[in-house]
Each structure stands twice: as structure tokens, then as C-alpha cells.
CSV table of N, CA and C in Angstrom, one decimal:
chain,number,residue,atom,x,y,z
A,1,UNK,N,24.7,11.2,-204.9
A,1,UNK,CA,25.5,10.2,-204.3
A,1,UNK,C,26.0,9.3,-205.2
A,2,UNK,N,27.6,9.0,-205.0
A,2,UNK,CA,28.2,8.1,-206.0
A,2,UNK,C,27.9,6.8,-205.9
A,3,UNK,N,27.7,6.1,-207.1
A,3,UNK,CA,27.4,4.6,-207.3
A,3,UNK,C,28.4,4.1,-208.1
A,4,UNK,N,28.9,2.8,-207.6
A,4,UNK,CA,30.0,2.2,-208.2
A,4,UNK,C,29.5,1.4,-209.4
A,5,UNK,N,30.5,1.5,-210.4
A,5,UNK,CA,30.2,0.8,-211.7
A,5,UNK,C,30.2,-0.7,-211.8
A,6,UNK,N,31.2,-1.1,-211.0
A,6,UNK,CA,31.4,-2.6,-210.9
A,6,UNK,C,31.9,-3.0,-209.5
A,7,UNK,N,31.7,-4.3,-209.1
A,7,UNK,CA,32.0,-4.7,-207.9
A,7,UNK,C,33.5,-4.8,-207.7
A,8,UNK,N,34.1,-4.3,-206.5
A,8,UNK,CA,35.5,-4.4,-206.3
A,8,UNK,C,35.8,-5.7,-205.7
A,9,UNK,N,36.7,-6.5,-206.2
A,9,UNK,CA,37.1,-7.7,-205.7
A,9,UNK,C,37.7,-7.8,-204.5
A,10,UNK,N,37.8,-8.8,-203.8
A,10,UNK,CA,38.5,-9.0,-202.4
A,10,UNK,C,40.0,-8.4,-202.5
A,11,UNK,N,40.5,-8.8,-203.6
A,11,UNK,CA,41.9,-8.4,-203.8
A,11,UNK,C,42.2,-6.9,-204.0
A,12,UNK,N,41.3,-6.3,-204.7
A,12,UNK,CA,41.5,-4.9,-204.7
A,12,UNK,C,41.0,-4.2,-203.6
A,13,UNK,N,40.1,-4.7,-202.7
A,13,UNK,CA,39.7,-4.3,-201.5
A,13,UNK,C,40.8,-4.3,-200.6
A,14,UNK,N,41.4,-5.4,-200.6
A,14,UNK,CA,42.6,-5.6,-199.7
A,14,UNK,C,43.8,-4.6,-199.9
A,15,UNK,N,44.0,-4.4,-201.3
A,15,UNK,CA,45.2,-3.6,-201.6
A,15,UNK,C,44.8,-2.2,-201.2
A,16,UNK,N,43.5,-1.7,-201.3
A,16,UNK,CA,43.3,-0.4,-200.9
A,16,UNK,C,43.3,-0.1,-199.5
A,17,UNK,N,43.1,-1.3,-198.7
A,17,UNK,CA,43.0,-1.0,-197.2
A,17,UNK,C,44.3,-1.5,-196.6
A,18,UNK,N,45.3,-1.7,-197.4
A,18,UNK,CA,46.7,-2.1,-196.8
A,18,UNK,C,47.3,-1.2,-196.0
A,19,UNK,N,47.1,0.1,-196.1
A,19,UNK,CA,47.8,1.1,-195.2
A,19,UNK,C,46.8,1.5,-194.0
A,20,UNK,N,45.6,0.9,-193.9
A,20,UNK,CA,44.7,1.2,-193.0
A,20,UNK,C,44.9,0.7,-191.6
A,21,UNK,N,45.9,-0.2,-191.4
A,21,UNK,CA,46.2,-0.9,-190.2
A,21,UNK,C,46.6,0.1,-189.1
A,22,UNK,N,46.6,-0.4,-187.8
A,22,UNK,CA,47.2,0.3,-186.8
A,22,UNK,C,48.6,0.2,-186.7
A,23,UNK,N,49.3,1.1,-186.6
A,23,UNK,CA,50.7,1.0,-186.6
A,23,UNK,C,51.3,0.6,-185.1
A,24,UNK,N,52.3,-0.2,-185.2
A,24,UNK,CA,52.8,-0.7,-184.1
A,24,UNK,C,53.6,0.5,-183.4
A,25,UNK,N,53.6,0.7,-182.0
A,25,UNK,CA,54.5,1.9,-181.3
A,25,UNK,C,55.8,1.5,-181.4
A,26,UNK,N,56.8,2.3,-181.6
A,26,UNK,CA,58.1,2.1,-181.5
A,26,UNK,C,58.7,2.1,-180.0
A,27,UNK,N,59.4,1.1,-179.8
A,27,UNK,CA,59.8,1.0,-178.4
A,27,UNK,C,61.4,0.8,-178.3
A,28,UNK,N,61.9,1.7,-177.4
A,28,UNK,CA,63.3,1.7,-177.4
A,28,UNK,C,63.6,1.2,-175.8
A,29,UNK,N,64.9,0.9,-175.5
A,29,UNK,CA,65.3,0.6,-174.1
A,29,UNK,C,66.1,1.5,-173.4
A,30,UNK,N,65.8,2.0,-172.4
A,30,UNK,CA,66.6,3.0,-171.8
A,30,UNK,C,67.9,2.3,-171.1
A,31,UNK,N,68.8,3.2,-170.5
A,31,UNK,CA,70.0,2.5,-170.1
A,31,UNK,C,69.7,1.7,-168.8
A,32,UNK,N,68.6,1.9,-168.3
A,32,UNK,CA,68.0,1.2,-167.0
A,32,UNK,C,67.5,0.1,-167.4
A,33,UNK,N,67.1,-0.2,-168.7
A,33,UNK,CA,66.5,-1.5,-169.3
A,33,UNK,C,65.0,-1.3,-169.3
A,34,UNK,N,64.3,-0.4,-168.9
A,34,UNK,CA,62.8,-0.2,-169.1
A,34,UNK,C,62.6,0.2,-170.5
A,35,UNK,N,61.4,-0.5,-171.0
A,35,UNK,CA,61.0,-0.1,-172.3
A,35,UNK,C,60.5,1.3,-172.3
A,36,UNK,N,60.5,2.3,-173.4
A,36,UNK,CA,59.8,3.5,-173.3
A,36,UNK,C,59.9,4.0,-174.8
A,37,UNK,N,59.0,5.0,-175.2
A,37,UNK,CA,58.9,5.3,-176.4
A,37,UNK,C,60.0,6.5,-176.8
A,38,UNK,N,60.5,6.7,-177.9
A,38,UNK,CA,61.4,7.5,-178.4
A,38,UNK,C,61.1,9.0,-178.0
A,39,UNK,N,62.1,9.7,-177.8
A,39,UNK,CA,62.0,11.2,-177.5
A,39,UNK,C,61.2,11.7,-176.3
A,40,UNK,N,61.2,10.7,-175.2
A,40,UNK,CA,60.6,10.9,-174.0
A,40,UNK,C,61.4,10.5,-172.9
A,41,UNK,N,61.0,11.0,-171.7
A,41,UNK,CA,61.7,10.8,-170.5
A,41,UNK,C,61.4,9.5,-170.1
A,42,UNK,N,62.4,8.6,-169.6
A,42,UNK,CA,62.1,7.3,-169.1
A,42,UNK,C,61.2,7.4,-168.0
A,43,UNK,N,60.0,6.7,-167.9
A,43,UNK,CA,59.2,6.8,-166.7
A,43,UNK,C,59.7,6.1,-165.4
A,44,UNK,N,60.6,5.2,-165.6
A,44,UNK,CA,61.2,4.5,-164.3
A,44,UNK,C,62.3,5.2,-163.8
A,45,UNK,N,63.2,5.7,-164.5
A,45,UNK,CA,64.4,6.3,-163.9
A,45,UNK,C,64.5,7.9,-164.1
A,46,UNK,N,63.6,8.5,-165.1
A,46,UNK,CA,63.7,9.9,-165.1
A,46,UNK,C,64.8,10.4,-166.0
A,47,UNK,N,65.5,9.6,-166.9
A,47,UNK,CA,66.6,10.1,-167.7
A,47,UNK,C,66.2,10.3,-169.1
A,48,UNK,N,66.7,11.2,-169.8
A,48,UNK,CA,66.4,11.6,-171.2
A,48,UNK,C,67.9,11.9,-171.8
A,49,UNK,N,68.3,11.0,-172.7
A,49,UNK,CA,69.5,11.1,-173.4
A,49,UNK,C,70.8,11.1,-172.4
A,50,UNK,N,70.6,10.3,-171.7
A,50,UNK,CA,71.8,10.2,-170.6
A,50,UNK,C,71.9,11.1,-169.4
A,51,UNK,N,70.9,12.0,-169.4
A,51,UNK,CA,71.0,13.1,-168.3
A,51,UNK,C,69.7,12.9,-167.4
A,52,UNK,N,69.9,13.2,-166.1
A,52,UNK,CA,68.8,13.1,-165.3
A,52,UNK,C,67.9,14.2,-165.4
A,53,UNK,N,66.5,14.2,-165.8
A,53,UNK,CA,65.7,15.3,-166.0
A,53,UNK,C,64.7,15.4,-164.9
A,54,UNK,N,64.1,14.2,-164.5
A,54,UNK,CA,63.0,14.3,-163.5
A,54,UNK,C,63.5,13.4,-162.4
A,55,UNK,N,62.8,13.5,-161.3
A,55,UNK,CA,63.1,12.5,-160.1
A,55,UNK,C,62.6,11.2,-160.5
A,56,UNK,N,63.3,10.1,-160.0
A,56,UNK,CA,62.9,8.8,-160.3
A,56,UNK,C,61.5,8.5,-159.3
A,57,UNK,N,60.6,7.8,-160.1
A,57,UNK,CA,59.4,7.4,-159.5
A,57,UNK,C,59.4,5.9,-159.3
A,58,UNK,N,59.0,5.4,-158.0
A,58,UNK,CA,59.0,4.1,-157.7
A,58,UNK,C,57.5,3.7,-157.6
A,59,UNK,N,56.9,3.4,-158.7
A,59,UNK,CA,55.6,2.7,-158.9
A,59,UNK,C,55.6,1.2,-158.9
A,60,UNK,N,55.0,0.6,-158.1
A,60,UNK,CA,55.0,-0.9,-158.0
A,60,UNK,C,53.5,-1.3,-158.3
């Protein structure tokens, strides 16, 4: 098993962990105004790239 030679400082530990955070999801707004993720069909109006792909769902 590996054993460290010297204690890593808080600064070095933070630098190593700087990329371990959870990424924020990208949000875009459809032409209907509903927030959605990129490259997906809008869940409220059913459009994708300005075309009607699915029937609109009315979930309240």
C-alpha cells in the first residue's frame, strides 16, 4: 500500500480537488419560454429546433 512521504497542505489538497465539483447543468429557454436542456425536446410544448416533434403535454 502506498504511504505518503509528507503531509499535503490545505492549498495543495484544494488545488487537486478543484475539478471534482458537480457541474451545473446547462439550461436554455425554448421559444415558449420554458427552461430545458440543450439537444432535447421541450417537455412543455414538444418542439425541437422550431419543429413540432411530440404532442404537447399539459402537466400541472
